[in-house]
Short mmCIF file of C-alpha atoms and ligand atoms in Angstrom, two decimals:
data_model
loop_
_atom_site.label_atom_id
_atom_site.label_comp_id
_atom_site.label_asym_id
_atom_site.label_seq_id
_atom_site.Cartn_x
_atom_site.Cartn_y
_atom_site.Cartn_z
CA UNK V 49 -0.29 18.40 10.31
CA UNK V 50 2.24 17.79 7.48
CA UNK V 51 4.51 15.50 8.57
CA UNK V 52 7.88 15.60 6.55
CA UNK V 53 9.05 12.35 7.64
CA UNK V 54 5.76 10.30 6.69
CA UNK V 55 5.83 12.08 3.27
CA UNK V 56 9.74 11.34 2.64
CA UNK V 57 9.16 7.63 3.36
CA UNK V 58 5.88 7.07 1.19
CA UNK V 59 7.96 8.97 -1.54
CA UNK V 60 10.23 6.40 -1.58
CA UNK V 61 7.85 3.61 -0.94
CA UNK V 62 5.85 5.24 -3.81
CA UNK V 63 8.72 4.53 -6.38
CA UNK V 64 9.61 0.88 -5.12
CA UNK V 65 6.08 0.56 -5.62
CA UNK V 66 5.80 1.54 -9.18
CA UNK V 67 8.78 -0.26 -10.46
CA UNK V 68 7.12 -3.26 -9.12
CA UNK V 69 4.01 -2.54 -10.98
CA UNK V 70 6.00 -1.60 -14.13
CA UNK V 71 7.59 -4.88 -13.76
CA UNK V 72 4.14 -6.67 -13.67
CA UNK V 73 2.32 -4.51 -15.93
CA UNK V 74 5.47 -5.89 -18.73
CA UNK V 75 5.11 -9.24 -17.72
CA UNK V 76 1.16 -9.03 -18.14
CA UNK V 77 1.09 -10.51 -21.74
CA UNK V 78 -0.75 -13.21 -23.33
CA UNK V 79 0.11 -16.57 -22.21
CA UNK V 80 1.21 -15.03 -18.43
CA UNK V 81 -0.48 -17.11 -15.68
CA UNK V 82 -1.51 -14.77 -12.98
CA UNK V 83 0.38 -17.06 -10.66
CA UNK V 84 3.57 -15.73 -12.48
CA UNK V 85 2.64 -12.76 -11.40
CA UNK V 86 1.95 -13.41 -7.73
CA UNK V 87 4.74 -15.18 -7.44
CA UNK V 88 6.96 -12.02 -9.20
CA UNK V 89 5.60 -10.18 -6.98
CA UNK V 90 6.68 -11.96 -3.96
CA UNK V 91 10.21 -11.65 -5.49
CA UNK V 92 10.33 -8.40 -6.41
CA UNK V 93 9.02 -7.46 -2.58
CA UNK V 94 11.71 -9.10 -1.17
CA UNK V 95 14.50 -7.82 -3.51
CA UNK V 96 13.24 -4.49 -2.58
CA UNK V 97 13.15 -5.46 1.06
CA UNK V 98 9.54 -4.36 1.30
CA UNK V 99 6.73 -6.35 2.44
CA UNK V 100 3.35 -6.88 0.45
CA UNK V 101 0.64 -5.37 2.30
CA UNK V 102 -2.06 -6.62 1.50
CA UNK V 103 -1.19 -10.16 2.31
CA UNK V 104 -2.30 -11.15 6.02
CA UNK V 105 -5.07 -7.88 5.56
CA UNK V 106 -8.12 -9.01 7.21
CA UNK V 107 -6.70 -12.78 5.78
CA UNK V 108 -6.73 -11.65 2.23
CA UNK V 109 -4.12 -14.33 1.02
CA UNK V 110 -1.87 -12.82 -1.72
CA UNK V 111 0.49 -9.98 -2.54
CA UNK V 112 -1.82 -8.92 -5.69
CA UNK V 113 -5.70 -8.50 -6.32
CA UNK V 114 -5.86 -9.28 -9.86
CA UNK V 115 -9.29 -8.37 -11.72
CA UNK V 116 -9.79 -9.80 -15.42
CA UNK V 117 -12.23 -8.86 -17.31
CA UNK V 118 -15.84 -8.85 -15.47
CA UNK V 119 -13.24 -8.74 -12.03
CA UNK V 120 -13.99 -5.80 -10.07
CA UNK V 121 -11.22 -6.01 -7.39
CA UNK V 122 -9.90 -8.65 -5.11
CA UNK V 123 -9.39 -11.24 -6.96
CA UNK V 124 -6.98 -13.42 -5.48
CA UNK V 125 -4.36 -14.91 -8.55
CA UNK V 126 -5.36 -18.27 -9.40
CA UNK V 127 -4.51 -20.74 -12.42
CA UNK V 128 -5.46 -18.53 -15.54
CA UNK V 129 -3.50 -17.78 -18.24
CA UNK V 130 -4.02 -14.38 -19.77
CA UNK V 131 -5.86 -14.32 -23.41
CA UNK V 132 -5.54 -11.52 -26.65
CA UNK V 133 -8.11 -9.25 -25.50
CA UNK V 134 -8.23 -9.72 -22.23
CA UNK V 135 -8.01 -6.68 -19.62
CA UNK V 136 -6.53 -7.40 -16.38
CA UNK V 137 -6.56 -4.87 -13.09
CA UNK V 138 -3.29 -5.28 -11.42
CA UNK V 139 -3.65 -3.35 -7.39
CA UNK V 140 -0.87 -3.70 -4.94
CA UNK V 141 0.31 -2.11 -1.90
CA UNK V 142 3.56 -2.11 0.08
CA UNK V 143 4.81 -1.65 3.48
CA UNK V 144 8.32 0.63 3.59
CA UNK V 145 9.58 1.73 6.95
CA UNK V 146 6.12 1.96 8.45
CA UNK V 147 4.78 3.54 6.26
CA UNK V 148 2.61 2.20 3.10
CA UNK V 149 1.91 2.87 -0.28
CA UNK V 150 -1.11 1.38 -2.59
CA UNK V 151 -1.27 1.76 -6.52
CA UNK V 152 -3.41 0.02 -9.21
CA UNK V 153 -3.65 -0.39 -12.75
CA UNK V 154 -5.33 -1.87 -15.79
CA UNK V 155 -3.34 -3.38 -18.42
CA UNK V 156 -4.94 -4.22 -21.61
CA UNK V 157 -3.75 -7.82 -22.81
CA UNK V 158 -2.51 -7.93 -26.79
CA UNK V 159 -4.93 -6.94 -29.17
CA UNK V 160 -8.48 -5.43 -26.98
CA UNK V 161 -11.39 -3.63 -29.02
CA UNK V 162 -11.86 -0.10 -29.55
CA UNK V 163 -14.61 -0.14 -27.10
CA UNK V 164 -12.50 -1.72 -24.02
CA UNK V 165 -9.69 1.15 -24.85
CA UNK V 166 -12.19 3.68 -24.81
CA UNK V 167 -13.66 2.32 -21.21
CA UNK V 168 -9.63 1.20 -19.83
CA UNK V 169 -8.93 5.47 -20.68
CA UNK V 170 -11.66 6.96 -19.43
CA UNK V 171 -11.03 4.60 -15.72
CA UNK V 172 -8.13 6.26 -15.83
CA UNK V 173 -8.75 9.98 -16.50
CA UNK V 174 -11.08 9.89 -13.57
CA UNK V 175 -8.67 8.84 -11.57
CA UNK V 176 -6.21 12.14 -13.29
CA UNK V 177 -9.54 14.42 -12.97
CA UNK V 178 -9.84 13.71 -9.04
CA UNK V 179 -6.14 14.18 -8.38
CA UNK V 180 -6.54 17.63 -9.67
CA UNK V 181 -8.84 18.48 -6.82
CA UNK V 182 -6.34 17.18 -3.90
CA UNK V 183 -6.26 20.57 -2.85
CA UNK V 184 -6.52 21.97 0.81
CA UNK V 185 -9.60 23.29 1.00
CA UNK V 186 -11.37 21.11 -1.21
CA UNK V 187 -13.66 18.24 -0.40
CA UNK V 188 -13.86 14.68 -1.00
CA UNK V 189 -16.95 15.28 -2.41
CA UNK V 190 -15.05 17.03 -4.98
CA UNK V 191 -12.99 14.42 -6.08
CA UNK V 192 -15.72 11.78 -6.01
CA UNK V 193 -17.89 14.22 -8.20
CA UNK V 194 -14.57 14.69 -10.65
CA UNK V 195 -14.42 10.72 -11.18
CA UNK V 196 -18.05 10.18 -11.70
CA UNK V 197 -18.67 13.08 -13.57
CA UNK V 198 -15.96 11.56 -16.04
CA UNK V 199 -17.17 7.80 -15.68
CA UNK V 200 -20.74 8.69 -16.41
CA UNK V 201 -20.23 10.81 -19.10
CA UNK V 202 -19.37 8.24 -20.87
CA UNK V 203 -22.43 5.57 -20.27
CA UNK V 204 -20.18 3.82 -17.61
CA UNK V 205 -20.65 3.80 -13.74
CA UNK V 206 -18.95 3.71 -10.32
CA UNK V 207 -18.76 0.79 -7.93
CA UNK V 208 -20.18 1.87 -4.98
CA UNK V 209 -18.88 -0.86 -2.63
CA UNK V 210 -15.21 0.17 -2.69
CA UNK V 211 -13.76 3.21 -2.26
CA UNK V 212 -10.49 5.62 -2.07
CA UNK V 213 -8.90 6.08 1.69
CA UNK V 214 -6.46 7.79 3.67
CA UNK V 215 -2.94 6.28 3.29
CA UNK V 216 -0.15 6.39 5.79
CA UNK V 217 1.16 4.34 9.05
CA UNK V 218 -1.46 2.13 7.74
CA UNK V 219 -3.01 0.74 4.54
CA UNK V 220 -6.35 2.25 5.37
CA UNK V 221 -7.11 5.44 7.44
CA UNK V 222 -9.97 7.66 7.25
CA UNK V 223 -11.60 9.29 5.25
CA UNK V 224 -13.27 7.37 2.70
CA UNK V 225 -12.33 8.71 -0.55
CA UNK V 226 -15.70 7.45 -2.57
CA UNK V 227 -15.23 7.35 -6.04
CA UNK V 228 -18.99 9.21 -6.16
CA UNK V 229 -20.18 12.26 -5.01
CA UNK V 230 -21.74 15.86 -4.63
CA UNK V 231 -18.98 19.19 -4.94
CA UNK V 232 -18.48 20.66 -1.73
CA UNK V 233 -19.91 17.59 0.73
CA UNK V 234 -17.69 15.73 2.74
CA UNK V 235 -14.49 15.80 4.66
CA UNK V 236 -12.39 18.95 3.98
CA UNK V 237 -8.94 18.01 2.65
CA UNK V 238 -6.00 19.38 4.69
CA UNK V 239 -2.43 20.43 3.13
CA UNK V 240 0.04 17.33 3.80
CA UNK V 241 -2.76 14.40 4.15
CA UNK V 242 -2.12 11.52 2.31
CA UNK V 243 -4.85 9.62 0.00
CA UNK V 244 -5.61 6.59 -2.39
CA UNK V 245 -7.22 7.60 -4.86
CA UNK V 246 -9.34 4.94 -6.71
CA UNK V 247 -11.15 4.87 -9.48
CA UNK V 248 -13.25 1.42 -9.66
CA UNK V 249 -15.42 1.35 -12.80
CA UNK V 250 -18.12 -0.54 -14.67
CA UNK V 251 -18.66 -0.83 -18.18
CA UNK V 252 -22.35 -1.65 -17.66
CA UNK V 253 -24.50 -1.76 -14.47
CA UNK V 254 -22.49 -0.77 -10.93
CA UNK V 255 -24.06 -3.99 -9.21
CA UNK V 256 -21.36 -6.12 -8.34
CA UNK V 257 -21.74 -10.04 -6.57
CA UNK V 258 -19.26 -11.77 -3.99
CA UNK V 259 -17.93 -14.83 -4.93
CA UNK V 260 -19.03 -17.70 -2.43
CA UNK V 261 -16.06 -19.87 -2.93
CA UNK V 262 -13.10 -17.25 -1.54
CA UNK V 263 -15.02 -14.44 0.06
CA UNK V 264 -13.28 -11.87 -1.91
CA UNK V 265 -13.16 -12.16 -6.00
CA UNK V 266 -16.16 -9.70 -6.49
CA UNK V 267 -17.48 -9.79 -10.20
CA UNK V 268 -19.61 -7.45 -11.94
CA UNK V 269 -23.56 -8.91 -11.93
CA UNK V 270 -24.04 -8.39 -15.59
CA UNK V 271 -20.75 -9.78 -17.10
CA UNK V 272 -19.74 -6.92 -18.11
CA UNK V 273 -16.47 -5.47 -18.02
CA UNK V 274 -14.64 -3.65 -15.20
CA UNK V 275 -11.00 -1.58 -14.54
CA UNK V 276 -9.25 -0.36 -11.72
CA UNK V 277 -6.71 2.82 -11.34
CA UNK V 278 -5.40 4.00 -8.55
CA UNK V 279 -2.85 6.37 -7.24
CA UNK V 280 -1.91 7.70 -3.23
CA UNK V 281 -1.35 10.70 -3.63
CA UNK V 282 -0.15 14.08 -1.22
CA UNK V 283 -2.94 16.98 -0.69
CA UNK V 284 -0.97 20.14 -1.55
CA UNK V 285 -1.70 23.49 -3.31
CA UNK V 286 0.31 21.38 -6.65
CA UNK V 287 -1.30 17.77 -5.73
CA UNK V 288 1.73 15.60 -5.43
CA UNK V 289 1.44 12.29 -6.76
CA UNK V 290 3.83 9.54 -5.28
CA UNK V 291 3.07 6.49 -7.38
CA UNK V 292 3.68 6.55 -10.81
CA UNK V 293 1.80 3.97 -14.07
N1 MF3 H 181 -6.40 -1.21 -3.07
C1 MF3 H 181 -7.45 -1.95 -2.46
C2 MF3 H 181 -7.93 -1.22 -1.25
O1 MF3 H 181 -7.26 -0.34 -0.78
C3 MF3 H 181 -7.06 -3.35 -2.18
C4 MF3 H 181 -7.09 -3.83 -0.77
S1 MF3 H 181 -7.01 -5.51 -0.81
C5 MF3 H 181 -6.94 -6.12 0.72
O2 MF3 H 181 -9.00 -1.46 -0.76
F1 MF3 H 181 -6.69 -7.35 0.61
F2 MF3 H 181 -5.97 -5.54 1.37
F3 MF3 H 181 -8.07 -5.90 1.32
CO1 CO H 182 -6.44 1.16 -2.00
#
């Protein structure tokens, strides 16, 4: 079903949404604690009278999951000020009228090597390559095979843990949008359903640990790095994307 009113709302929750994240993604410079950033993005919520939604979500305690370096997602901001070189996965989702909307990004801190650039792109073309295939009709097989096809390409590989989902009257709804797959397997994609599309990559090896300490912060198992993009996006015959980087 395509239902006008849902898509209206996330359009609008999709652009308070991104000029939060353009706000952090500014503000994510050297020297920034990522406490700043929690804490501007408490304040930007409430100017925009929206309400963080990942906060209270299964007890996850903060507005942002904030992923340096060998972060893979869910890290919860602590004390840490951001260093040259440093590459920092900024994910946040809102709540607007009922309805939500869930972006992430990865901002590359000062001066990073050619390396981490080339790794930080290529995230995010996977994330462009799959949003090409939000078509009715297609799969989300399709759009996992897009992003790993891309990722692995290049030598790097996809966390299987966490994945893409449906996006609407709540944070998560079916289906699981994997950021993996085969063409043609899976869920068929319907005209007017609405999707997070996530791209959650690893330099090196796609084993990833839990910390112990919060529960949440996952890391990657071999130090290396990891980045984050994501976008929700509308399933239409011209993919309509309603968050913006
Ligand atoms: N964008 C991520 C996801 O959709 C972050 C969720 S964090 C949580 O899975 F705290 F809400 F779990
Ligand atoms: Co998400």
């Amino acid at each position: 079903m395509y239902d006008k009113v849902k898509i209206k709302r996330m359009q609008v929750a999709g652009d308070i949404l991104s000029a939060i994240l353009k706000e952090l993604q500014e503000a994510a410079v050297v020297g920034t604690n990522l406490l700043e950033l929690e804490y501007l993005a408490n304040e930007l919520c409430s100017n925009y009278k929206v309400k963080p939604a990942f906060k209270g979500y299964e007890g996850y305690p903060a507005a942002l999951c904030l992923g340096v370096n060998d972060v893979v997602n869910h890290g919860i901001p602590y004390d840490y000020e951001l260093e040259d070189g440093d590459i920092i996965g900024i994910d946040m989702g809102i709540k607007y009228q009922n309805v939500y909307s869930d972006c992430a990004y990865t901002v590359m801190v000062g001066n990073v090597s050619e390396e981490t650039k080339k790794f930080v792109e290529t995230t995010k073309q996977a994330v462009m390559n799959a949003i090409k295939f939000a078509k009715p009709g297609n799969t989300v097989g399709d759009l996992g095979y897009a992003m790993q096809s891309t990722v692995e390409a290049q030598g790097y590989s996809v966390v299987k843990e966490m994945v893409g989902h449906g996006i609407g009257y709540e944070l998560h709804e079916d289906p699981y949008i994997p950021g993996y797959g085969e063409k043609g397997e899976g869920e068929v994609l319907e005209k007017g359903q609405t999707i997070a599309i996530e791209a959650i990559i690893n330099q090196g090896s796609p084993k990833i640990l839990i910390s112990k300490e919060d529960g949440w912060t996952s890391f990657t198992k071999d130090g290396m790095l990891s980045a984050l993009f994501e976008h929700t996006v509308v399933v239409d015959d011209s993919p309509k994307v309603l968050t913006k980087w």
